[in-house]
PDB file of C-alpha atoms and ligand atoms in Angstrom:
ATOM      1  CA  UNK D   9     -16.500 -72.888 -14.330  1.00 83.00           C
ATOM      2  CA  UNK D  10     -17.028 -69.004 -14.720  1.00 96.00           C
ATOM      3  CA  UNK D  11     -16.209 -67.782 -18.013  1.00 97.00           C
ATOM      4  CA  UNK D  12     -13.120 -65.421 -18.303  1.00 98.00           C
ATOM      5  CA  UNK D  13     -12.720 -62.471 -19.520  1.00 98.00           C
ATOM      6  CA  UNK D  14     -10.682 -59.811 -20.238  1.00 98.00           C
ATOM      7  CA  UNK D  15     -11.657 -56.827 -21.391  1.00 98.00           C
ATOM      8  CA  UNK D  16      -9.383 -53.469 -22.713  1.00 98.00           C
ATOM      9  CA  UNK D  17     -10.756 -50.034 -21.767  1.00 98.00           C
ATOM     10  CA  UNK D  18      -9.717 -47.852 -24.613  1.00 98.00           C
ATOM     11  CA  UNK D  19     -11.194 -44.615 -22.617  1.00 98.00           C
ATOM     12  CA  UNK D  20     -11.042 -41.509 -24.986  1.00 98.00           C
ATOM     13  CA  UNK D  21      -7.801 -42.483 -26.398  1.00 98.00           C
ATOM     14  CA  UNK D  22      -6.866 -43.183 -30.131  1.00 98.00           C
ATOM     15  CA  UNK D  23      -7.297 -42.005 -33.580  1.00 98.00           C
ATOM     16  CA  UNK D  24      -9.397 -44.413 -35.916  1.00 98.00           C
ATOM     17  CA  UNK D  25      -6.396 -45.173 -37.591  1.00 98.00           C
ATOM     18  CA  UNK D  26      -4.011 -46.197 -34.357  1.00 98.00           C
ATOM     19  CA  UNK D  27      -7.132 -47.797 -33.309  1.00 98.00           C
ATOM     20  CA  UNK D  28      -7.731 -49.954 -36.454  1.00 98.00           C
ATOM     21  CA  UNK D  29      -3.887 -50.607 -35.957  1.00 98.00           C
ATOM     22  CA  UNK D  30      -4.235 -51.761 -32.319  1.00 98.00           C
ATOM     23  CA  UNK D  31      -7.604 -53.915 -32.324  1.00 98.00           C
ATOM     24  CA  UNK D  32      -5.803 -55.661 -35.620  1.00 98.00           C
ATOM     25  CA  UNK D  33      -2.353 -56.219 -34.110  1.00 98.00           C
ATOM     26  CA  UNK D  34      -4.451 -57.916 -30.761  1.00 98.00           C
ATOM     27  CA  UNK D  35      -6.223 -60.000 -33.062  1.00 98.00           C
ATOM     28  CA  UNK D  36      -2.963 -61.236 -34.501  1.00 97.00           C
ATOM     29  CA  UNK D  37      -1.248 -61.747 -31.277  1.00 97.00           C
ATOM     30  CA  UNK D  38      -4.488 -63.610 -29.568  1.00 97.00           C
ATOM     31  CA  UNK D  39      -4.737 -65.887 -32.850  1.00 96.00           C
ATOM     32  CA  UNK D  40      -0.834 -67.089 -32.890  1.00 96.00           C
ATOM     33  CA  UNK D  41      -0.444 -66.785 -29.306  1.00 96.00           C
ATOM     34  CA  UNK D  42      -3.155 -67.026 -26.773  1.00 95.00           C
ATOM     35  CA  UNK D  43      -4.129 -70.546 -25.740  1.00 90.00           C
ATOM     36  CA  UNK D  44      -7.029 -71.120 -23.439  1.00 85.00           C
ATOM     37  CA  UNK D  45     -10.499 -69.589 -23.932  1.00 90.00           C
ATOM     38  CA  UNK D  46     -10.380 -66.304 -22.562  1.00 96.00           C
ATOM     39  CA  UNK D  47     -13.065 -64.055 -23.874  1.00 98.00           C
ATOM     40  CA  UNK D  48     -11.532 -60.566 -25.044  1.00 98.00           C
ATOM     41  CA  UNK D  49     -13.856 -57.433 -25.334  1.00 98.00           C
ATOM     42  CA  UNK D  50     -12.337 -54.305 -26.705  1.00 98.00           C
ATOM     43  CA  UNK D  51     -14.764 -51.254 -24.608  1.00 98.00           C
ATOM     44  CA  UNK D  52     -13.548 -48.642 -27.385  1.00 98.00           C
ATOM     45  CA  UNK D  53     -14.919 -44.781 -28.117  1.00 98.00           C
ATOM     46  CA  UNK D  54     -18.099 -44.737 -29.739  1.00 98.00           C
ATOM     47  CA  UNK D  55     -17.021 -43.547 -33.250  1.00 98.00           C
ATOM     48  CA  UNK D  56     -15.204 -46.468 -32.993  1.00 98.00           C
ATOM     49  CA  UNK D  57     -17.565 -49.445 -32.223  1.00 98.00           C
ATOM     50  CA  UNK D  58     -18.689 -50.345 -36.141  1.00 98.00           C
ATOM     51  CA  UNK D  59     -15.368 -50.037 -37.457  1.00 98.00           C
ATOM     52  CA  UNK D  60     -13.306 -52.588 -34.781  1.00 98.00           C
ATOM     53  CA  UNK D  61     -16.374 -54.685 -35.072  1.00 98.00           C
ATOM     54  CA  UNK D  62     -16.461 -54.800 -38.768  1.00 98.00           C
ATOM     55  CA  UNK D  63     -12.749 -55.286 -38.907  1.00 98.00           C
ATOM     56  CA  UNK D  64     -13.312 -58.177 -36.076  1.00 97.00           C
ATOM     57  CA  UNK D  65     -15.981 -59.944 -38.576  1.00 96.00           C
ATOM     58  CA  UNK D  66     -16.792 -63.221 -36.506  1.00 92.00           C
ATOM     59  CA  UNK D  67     -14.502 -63.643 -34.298  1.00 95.00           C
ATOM     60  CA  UNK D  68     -15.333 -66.288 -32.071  1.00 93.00           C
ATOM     61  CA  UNK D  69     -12.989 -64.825 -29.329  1.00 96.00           C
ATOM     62  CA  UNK D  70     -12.731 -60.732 -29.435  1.00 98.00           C
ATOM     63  CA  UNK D  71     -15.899 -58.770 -29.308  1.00 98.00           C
ATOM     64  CA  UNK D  72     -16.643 -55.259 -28.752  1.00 98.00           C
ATOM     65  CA  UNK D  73     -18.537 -52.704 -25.973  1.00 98.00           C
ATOM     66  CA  UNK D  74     -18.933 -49.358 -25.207  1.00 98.00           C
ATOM     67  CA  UNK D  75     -18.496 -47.619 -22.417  1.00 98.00           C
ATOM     68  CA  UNK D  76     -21.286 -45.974 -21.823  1.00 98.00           C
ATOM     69  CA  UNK D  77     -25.100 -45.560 -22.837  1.00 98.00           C
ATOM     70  CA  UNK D  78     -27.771 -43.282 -21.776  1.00 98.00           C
ATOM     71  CA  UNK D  79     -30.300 -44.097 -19.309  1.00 98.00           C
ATOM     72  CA  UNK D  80     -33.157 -42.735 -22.097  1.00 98.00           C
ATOM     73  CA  UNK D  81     -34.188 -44.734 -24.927  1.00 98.00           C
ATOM     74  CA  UNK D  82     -34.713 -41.965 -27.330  1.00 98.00           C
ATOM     75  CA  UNK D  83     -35.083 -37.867 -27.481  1.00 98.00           C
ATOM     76  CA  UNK D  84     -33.765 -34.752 -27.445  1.00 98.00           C
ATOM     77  CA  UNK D  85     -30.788 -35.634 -25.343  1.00 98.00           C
ATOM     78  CA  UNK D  86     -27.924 -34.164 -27.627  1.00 98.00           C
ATOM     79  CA  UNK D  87     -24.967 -36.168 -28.249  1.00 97.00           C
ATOM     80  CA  UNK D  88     -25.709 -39.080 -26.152  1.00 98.00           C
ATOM     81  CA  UNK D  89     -26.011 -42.444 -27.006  1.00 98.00           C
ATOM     82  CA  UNK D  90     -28.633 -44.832 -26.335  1.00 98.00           C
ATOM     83  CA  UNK D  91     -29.434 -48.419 -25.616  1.00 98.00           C
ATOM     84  CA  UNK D  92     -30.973 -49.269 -28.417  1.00 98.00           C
ATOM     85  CA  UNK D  93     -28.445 -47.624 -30.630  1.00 98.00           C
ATOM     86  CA  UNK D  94     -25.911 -50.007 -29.319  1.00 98.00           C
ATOM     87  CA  UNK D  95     -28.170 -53.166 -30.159  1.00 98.00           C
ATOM     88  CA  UNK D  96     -29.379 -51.944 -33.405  1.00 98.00           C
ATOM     89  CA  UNK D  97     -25.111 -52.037 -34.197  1.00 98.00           C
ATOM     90  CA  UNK D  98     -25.026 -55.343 -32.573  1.00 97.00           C
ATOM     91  CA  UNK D  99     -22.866 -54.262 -29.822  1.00 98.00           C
ATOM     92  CA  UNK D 100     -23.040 -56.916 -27.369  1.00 98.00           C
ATOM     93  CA  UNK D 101     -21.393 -55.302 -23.965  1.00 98.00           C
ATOM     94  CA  UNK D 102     -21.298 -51.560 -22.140  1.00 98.00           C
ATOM     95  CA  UNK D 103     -19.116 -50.932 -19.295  1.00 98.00           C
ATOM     96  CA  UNK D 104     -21.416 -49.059 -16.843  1.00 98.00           C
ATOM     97  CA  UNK D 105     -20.588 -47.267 -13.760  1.00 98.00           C
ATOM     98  CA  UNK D 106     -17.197 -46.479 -14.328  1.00 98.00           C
ATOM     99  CA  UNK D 107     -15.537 -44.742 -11.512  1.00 97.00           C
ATOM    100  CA  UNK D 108     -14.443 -41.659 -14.211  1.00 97.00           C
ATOM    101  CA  UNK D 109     -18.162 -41.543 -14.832  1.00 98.00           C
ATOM    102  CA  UNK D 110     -19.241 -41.506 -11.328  1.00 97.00           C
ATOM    103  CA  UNK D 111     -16.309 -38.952 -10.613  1.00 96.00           C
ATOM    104  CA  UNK D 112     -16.527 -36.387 -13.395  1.00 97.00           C
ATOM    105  CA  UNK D 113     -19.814 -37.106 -14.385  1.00 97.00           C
ATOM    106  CA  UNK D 114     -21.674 -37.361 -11.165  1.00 97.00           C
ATOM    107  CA  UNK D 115     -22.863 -40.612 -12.242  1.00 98.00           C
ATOM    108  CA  UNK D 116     -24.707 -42.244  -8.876  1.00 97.00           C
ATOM    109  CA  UNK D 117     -26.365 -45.075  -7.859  1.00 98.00           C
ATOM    110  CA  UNK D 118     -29.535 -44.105  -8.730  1.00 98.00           C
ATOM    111  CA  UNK D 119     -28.974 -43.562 -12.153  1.00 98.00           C
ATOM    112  CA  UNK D 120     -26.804 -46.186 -12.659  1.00 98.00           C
ATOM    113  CA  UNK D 121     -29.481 -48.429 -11.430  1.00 98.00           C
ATOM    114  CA  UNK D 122     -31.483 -46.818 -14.898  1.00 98.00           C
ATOM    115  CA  UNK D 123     -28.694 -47.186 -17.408  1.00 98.00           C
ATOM    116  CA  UNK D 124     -28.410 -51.136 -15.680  1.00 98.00           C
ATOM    117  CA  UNK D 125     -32.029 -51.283 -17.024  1.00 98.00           C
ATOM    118  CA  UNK D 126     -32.016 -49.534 -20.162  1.00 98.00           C
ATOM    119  CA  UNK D 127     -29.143 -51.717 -21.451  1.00 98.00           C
ATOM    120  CA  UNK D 128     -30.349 -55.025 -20.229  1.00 98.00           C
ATOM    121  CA  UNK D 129     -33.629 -54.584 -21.510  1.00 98.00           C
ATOM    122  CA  UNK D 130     -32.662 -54.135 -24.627  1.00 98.00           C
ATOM    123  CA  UNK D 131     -30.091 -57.408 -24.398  1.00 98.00           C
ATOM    124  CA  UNK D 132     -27.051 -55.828 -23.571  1.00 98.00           C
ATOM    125  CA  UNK D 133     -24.502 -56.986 -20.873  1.00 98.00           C
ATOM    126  CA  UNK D 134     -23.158 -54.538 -18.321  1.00 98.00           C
ATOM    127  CA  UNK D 135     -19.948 -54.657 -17.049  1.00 98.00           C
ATOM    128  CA  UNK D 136     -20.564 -52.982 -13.835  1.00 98.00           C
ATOM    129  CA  UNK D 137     -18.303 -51.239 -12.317  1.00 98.00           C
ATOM    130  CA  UNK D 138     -17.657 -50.479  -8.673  1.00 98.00           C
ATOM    131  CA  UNK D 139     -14.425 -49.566  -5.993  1.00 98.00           C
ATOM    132  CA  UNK D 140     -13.821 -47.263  -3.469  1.00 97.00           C
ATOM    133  CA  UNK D 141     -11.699 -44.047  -3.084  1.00 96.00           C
ATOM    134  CA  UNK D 142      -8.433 -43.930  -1.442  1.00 94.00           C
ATOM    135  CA  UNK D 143     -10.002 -42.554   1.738  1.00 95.00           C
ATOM    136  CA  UNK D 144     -12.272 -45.214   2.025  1.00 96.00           C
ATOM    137  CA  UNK D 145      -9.636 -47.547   1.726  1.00 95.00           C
ATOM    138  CA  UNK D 146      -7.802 -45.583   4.144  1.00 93.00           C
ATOM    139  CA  UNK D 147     -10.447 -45.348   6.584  1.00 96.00           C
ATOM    140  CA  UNK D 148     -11.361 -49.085   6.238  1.00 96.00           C
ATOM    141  CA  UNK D 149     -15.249 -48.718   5.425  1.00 97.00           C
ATOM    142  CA  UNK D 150     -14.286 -49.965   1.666  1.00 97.00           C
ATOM    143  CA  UNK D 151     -16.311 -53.239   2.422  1.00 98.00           C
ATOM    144  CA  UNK D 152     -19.330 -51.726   2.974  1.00 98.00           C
ATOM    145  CA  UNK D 153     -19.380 -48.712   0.385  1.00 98.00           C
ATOM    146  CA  UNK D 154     -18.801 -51.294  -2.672  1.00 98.00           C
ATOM    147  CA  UNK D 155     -21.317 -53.950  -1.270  1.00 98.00           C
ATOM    148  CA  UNK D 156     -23.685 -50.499  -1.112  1.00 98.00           C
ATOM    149  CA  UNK D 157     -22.418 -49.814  -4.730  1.00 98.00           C
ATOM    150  CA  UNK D 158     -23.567 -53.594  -5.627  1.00 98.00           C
ATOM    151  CA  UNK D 159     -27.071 -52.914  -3.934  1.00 98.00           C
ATOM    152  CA  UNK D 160     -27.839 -49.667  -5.722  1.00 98.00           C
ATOM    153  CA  UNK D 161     -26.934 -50.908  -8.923  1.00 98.00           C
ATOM    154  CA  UNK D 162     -28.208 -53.704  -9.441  1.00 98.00           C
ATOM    155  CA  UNK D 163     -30.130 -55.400  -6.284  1.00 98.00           C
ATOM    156  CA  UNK D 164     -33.354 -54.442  -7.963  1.00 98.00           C
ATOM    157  CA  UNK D 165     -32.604 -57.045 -10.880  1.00 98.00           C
ATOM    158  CA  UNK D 166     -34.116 -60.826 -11.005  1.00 98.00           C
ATOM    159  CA  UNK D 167     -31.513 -63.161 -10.356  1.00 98.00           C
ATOM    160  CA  UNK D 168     -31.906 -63.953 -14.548  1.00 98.00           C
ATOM    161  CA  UNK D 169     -31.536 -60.415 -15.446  1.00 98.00           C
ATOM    162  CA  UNK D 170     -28.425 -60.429 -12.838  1.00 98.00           C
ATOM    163  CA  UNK D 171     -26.741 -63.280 -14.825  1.00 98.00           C
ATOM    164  CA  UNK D 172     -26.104 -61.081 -17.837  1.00 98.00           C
ATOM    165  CA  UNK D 173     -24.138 -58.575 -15.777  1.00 98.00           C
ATOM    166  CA  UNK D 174     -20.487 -58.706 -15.563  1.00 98.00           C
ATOM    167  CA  UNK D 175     -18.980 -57.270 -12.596  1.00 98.00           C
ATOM    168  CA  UNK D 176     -16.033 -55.255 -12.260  1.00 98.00           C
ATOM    169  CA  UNK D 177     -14.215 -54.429  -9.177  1.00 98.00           C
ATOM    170  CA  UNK D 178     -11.939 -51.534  -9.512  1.00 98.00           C
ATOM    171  CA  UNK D 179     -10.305 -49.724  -6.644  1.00 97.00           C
ATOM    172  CA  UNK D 180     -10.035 -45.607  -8.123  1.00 95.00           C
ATOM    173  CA  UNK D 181      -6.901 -45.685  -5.889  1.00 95.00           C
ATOM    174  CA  UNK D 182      -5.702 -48.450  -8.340  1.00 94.00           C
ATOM    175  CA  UNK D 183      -6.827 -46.868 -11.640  1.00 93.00           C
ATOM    176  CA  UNK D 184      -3.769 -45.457 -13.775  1.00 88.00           C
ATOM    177  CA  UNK D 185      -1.963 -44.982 -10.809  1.00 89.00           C
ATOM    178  CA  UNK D 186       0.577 -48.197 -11.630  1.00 84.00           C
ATOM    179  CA  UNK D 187      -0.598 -48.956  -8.323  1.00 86.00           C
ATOM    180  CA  UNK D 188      -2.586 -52.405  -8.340  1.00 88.00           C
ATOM    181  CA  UNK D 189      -4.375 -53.770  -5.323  1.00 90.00           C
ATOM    182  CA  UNK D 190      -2.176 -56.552  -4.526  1.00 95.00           C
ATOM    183  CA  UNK D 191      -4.142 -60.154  -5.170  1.00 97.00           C
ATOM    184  CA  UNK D 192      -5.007 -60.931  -1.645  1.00 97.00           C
ATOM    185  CA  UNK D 193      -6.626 -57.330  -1.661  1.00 97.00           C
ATOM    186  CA  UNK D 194      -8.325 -58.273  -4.771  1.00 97.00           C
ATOM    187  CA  UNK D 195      -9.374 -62.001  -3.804  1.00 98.00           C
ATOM    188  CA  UNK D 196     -11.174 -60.423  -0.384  1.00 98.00           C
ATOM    189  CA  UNK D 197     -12.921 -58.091  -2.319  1.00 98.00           C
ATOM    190  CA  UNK D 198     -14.532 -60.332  -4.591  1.00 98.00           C
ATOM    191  CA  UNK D 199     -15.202 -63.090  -2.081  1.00 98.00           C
ATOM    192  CA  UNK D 200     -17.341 -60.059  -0.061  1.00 98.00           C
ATOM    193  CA  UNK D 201     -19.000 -59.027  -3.489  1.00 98.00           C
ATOM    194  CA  UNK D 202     -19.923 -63.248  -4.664  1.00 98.00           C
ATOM    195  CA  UNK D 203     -20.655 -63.524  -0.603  1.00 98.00           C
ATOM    196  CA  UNK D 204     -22.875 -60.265  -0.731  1.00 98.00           C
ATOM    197  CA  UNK D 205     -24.711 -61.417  -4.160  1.00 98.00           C
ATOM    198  CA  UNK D 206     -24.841 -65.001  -2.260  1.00 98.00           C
ATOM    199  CA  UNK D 207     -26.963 -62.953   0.628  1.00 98.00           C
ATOM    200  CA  UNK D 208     -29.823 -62.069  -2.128  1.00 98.00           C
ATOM    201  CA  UNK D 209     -29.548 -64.133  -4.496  1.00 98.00           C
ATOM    202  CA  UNK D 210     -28.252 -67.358  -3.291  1.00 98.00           C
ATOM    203  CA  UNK D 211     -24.950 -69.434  -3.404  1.00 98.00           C
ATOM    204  CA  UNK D 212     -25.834 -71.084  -7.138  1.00 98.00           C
ATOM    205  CA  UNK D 213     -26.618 -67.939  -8.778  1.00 98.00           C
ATOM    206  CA  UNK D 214     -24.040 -65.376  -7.297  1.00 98.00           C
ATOM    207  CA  UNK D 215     -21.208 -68.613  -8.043  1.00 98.00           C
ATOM    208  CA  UNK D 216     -21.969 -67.683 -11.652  1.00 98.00           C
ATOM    209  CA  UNK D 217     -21.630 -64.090 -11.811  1.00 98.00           C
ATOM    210  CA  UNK D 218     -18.264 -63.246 -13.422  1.00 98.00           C
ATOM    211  CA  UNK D 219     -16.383 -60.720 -11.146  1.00 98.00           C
ATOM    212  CA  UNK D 220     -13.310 -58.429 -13.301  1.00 98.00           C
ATOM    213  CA  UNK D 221     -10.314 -57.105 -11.395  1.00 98.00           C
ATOM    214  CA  UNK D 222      -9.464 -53.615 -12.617  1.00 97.00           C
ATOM    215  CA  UNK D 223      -6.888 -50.975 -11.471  1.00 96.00           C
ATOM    216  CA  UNK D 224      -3.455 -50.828 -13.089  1.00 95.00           C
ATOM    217  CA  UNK D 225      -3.429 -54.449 -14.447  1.00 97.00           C
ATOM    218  CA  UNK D 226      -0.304 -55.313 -16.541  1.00 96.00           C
ATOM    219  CA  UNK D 227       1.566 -58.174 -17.893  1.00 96.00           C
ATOM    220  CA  UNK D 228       3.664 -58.465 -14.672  1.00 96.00           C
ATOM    221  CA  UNK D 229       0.420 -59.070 -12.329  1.00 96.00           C
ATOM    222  CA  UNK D 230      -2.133 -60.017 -14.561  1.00 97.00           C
ATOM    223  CA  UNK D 231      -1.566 -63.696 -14.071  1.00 97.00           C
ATOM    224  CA  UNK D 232      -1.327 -63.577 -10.151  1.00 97.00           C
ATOM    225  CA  UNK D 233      -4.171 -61.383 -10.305  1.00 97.00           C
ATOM    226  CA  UNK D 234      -6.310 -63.654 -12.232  1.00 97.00           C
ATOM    227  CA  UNK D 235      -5.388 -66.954 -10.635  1.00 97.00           C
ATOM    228  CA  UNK D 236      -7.403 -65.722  -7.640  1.00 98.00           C
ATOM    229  CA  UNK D 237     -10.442 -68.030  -7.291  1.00 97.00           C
ATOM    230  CA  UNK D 238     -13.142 -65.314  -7.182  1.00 98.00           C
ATOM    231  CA  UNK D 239     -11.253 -63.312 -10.122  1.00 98.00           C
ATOM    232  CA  UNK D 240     -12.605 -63.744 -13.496  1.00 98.00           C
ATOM    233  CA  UNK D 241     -10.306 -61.525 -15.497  1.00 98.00           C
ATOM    234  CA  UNK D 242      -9.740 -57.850 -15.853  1.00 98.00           C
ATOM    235  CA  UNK D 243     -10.907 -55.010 -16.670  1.00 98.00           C
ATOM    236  CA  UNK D 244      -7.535 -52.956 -18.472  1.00 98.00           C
ATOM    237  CA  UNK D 245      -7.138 -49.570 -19.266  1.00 98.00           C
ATOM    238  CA  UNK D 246      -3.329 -48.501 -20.207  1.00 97.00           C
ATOM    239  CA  UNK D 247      -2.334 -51.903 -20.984  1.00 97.00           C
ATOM    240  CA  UNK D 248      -4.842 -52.567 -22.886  1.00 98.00           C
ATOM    241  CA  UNK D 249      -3.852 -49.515 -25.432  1.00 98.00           C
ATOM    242  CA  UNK D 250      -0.484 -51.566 -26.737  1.00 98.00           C
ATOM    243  CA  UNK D 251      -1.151 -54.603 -28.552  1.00 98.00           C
ATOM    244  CA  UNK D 252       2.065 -56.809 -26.780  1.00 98.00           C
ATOM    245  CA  UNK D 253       1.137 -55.755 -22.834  1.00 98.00           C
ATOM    246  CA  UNK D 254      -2.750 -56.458 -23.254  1.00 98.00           C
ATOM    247  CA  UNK D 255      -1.822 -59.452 -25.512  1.00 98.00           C
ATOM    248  CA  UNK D 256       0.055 -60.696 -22.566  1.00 97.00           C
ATOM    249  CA  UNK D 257      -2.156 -59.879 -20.065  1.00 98.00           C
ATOM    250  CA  UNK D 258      -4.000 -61.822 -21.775  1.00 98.00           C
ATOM    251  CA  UNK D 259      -2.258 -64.430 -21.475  1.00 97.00           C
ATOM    252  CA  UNK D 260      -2.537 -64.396 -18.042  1.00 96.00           C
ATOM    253  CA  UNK D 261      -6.115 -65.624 -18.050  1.00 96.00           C
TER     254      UNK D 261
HETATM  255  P1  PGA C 319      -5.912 -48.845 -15.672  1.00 91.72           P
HETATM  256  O1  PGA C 319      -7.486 -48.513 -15.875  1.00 91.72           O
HETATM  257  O2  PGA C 319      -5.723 -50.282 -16.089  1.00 91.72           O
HETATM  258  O3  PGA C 319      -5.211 -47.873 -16.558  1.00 91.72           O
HETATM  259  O4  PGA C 319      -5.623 -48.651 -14.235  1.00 91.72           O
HETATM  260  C1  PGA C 319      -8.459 -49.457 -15.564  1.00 91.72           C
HETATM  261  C2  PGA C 319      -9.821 -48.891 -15.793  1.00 91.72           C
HETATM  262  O5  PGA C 319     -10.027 -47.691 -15.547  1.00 91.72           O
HETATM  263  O6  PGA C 319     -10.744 -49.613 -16.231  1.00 91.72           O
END
């Protein structure tokens, strides 16, 4: 059994003190509420990493990630933020990949494939993201540009560094647009991703790769979404910025 997860995407949204409001009210909900042992990660600004994580103590369930990191170690690289910086906090995740990184960053394979590195070898966990555009979609060649996405990224990994990735799926046609791939969509998806990992890897070690959903998840779909067998859990970005939707979505894992 693949762990779940379910992790919020804060983006650049918040002050410290909504965000000190939200992370608390979560942890509220999740303790009174949430049955089951669905792993919550809170992917918040960097400002804001220490703070939720000292206010989160140790909290067997919620943890916390960033959502970014450079692909240096050190140096003159003004205002980034590096690998090691993140471990030496004791930051256990960084979302990676992002399709607003890719987009207005020009984030690409090839680098990606260094920031995979840079974080794992200093014992962090991606959560990888991939997904195609629209036009993809529209032109049906989706398949093949996110099993590409998979290669570049991470293909060059052992399959023991590959276990501490997390994958996330998330169609950019999907993201904020309160348009969610529907599950089926979702389910094929994955099954090509787990199938595509199975091609390198083998069967046994692409089974236990966790695989997120992400693209307009909320607490209407959530559960639907991750009731699909090769769904782990989501990836959440506006539901995850009010405390009762992403506690429900929640829920749904
Ligand atoms: P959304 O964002 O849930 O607002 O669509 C998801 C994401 O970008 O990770």
């Amino acid at each position: 059994m693949r762990q779940k997860i379910v992790a919020g995407n804060w983006k650049m949204n918040k002050t410290l003190e909504e965000a000190n409001i939200l992370a608390s009210e979560v942890t509220g909900m999740v303790a009174d509420e949430v049955k089951g042992d669905a792993k919550v990660i809170f992917c918040v600004p960097f400002p804001y990493l220490l703070p939720i994580k000292n206010q989160l103590g140790n909290n067997a369930r919620i943890s916390v990630g960033a959502q970014n990191c450079s692909e240096h170690e050190s140096g003159a690289y003004t205002g980034e933020v590096s690998a090691p910086m993140l471990k030496s906090m004791g930051i256990p995740y960084v979302i990676l990949g992002h399709s607003e990184r890719r987009q207005y960053f020009g984030e690409d394979g090839k680098l990606l494939a260094k920031k995979v590195d840079v974080a794992l070898k200093h014992g962090l966990s991606p959560i990888f993201c991939c997904g195609e555009p629209l036009e993809v979609r529209e032109a049906n060649t989706h398949e093949a540009l996110v099993k590409k996405q998979v290669e570049e990224g991470l293909f060059h990994l052992n399959a023991d560094a590959l276990k501490k990735v997390v994958i996330a799926y998330e169609p950019v046609w999907a993201i904020g647009t309160g348009k969610t791939a529907s599950a089926q969509q979702a389910q094929d998806m994955h099954a090509v991703i787990r199938t595509h990992l199975a091609s390198k890897y083998g069967q046994a070690v692409a089974d236990t790769i966790i695989i997120l959903y992400g693209g307009s998840v909320n607490a209407a779909n959530a559960k639907e979404l991750f009731s699909c067998p090769d769904v782990d859990g989501g990836l959440v970005g506006g539901a995850s910025l009010k405390s009762r939707d992403f506690t429900e979505v929640i829920k749904g894992a």
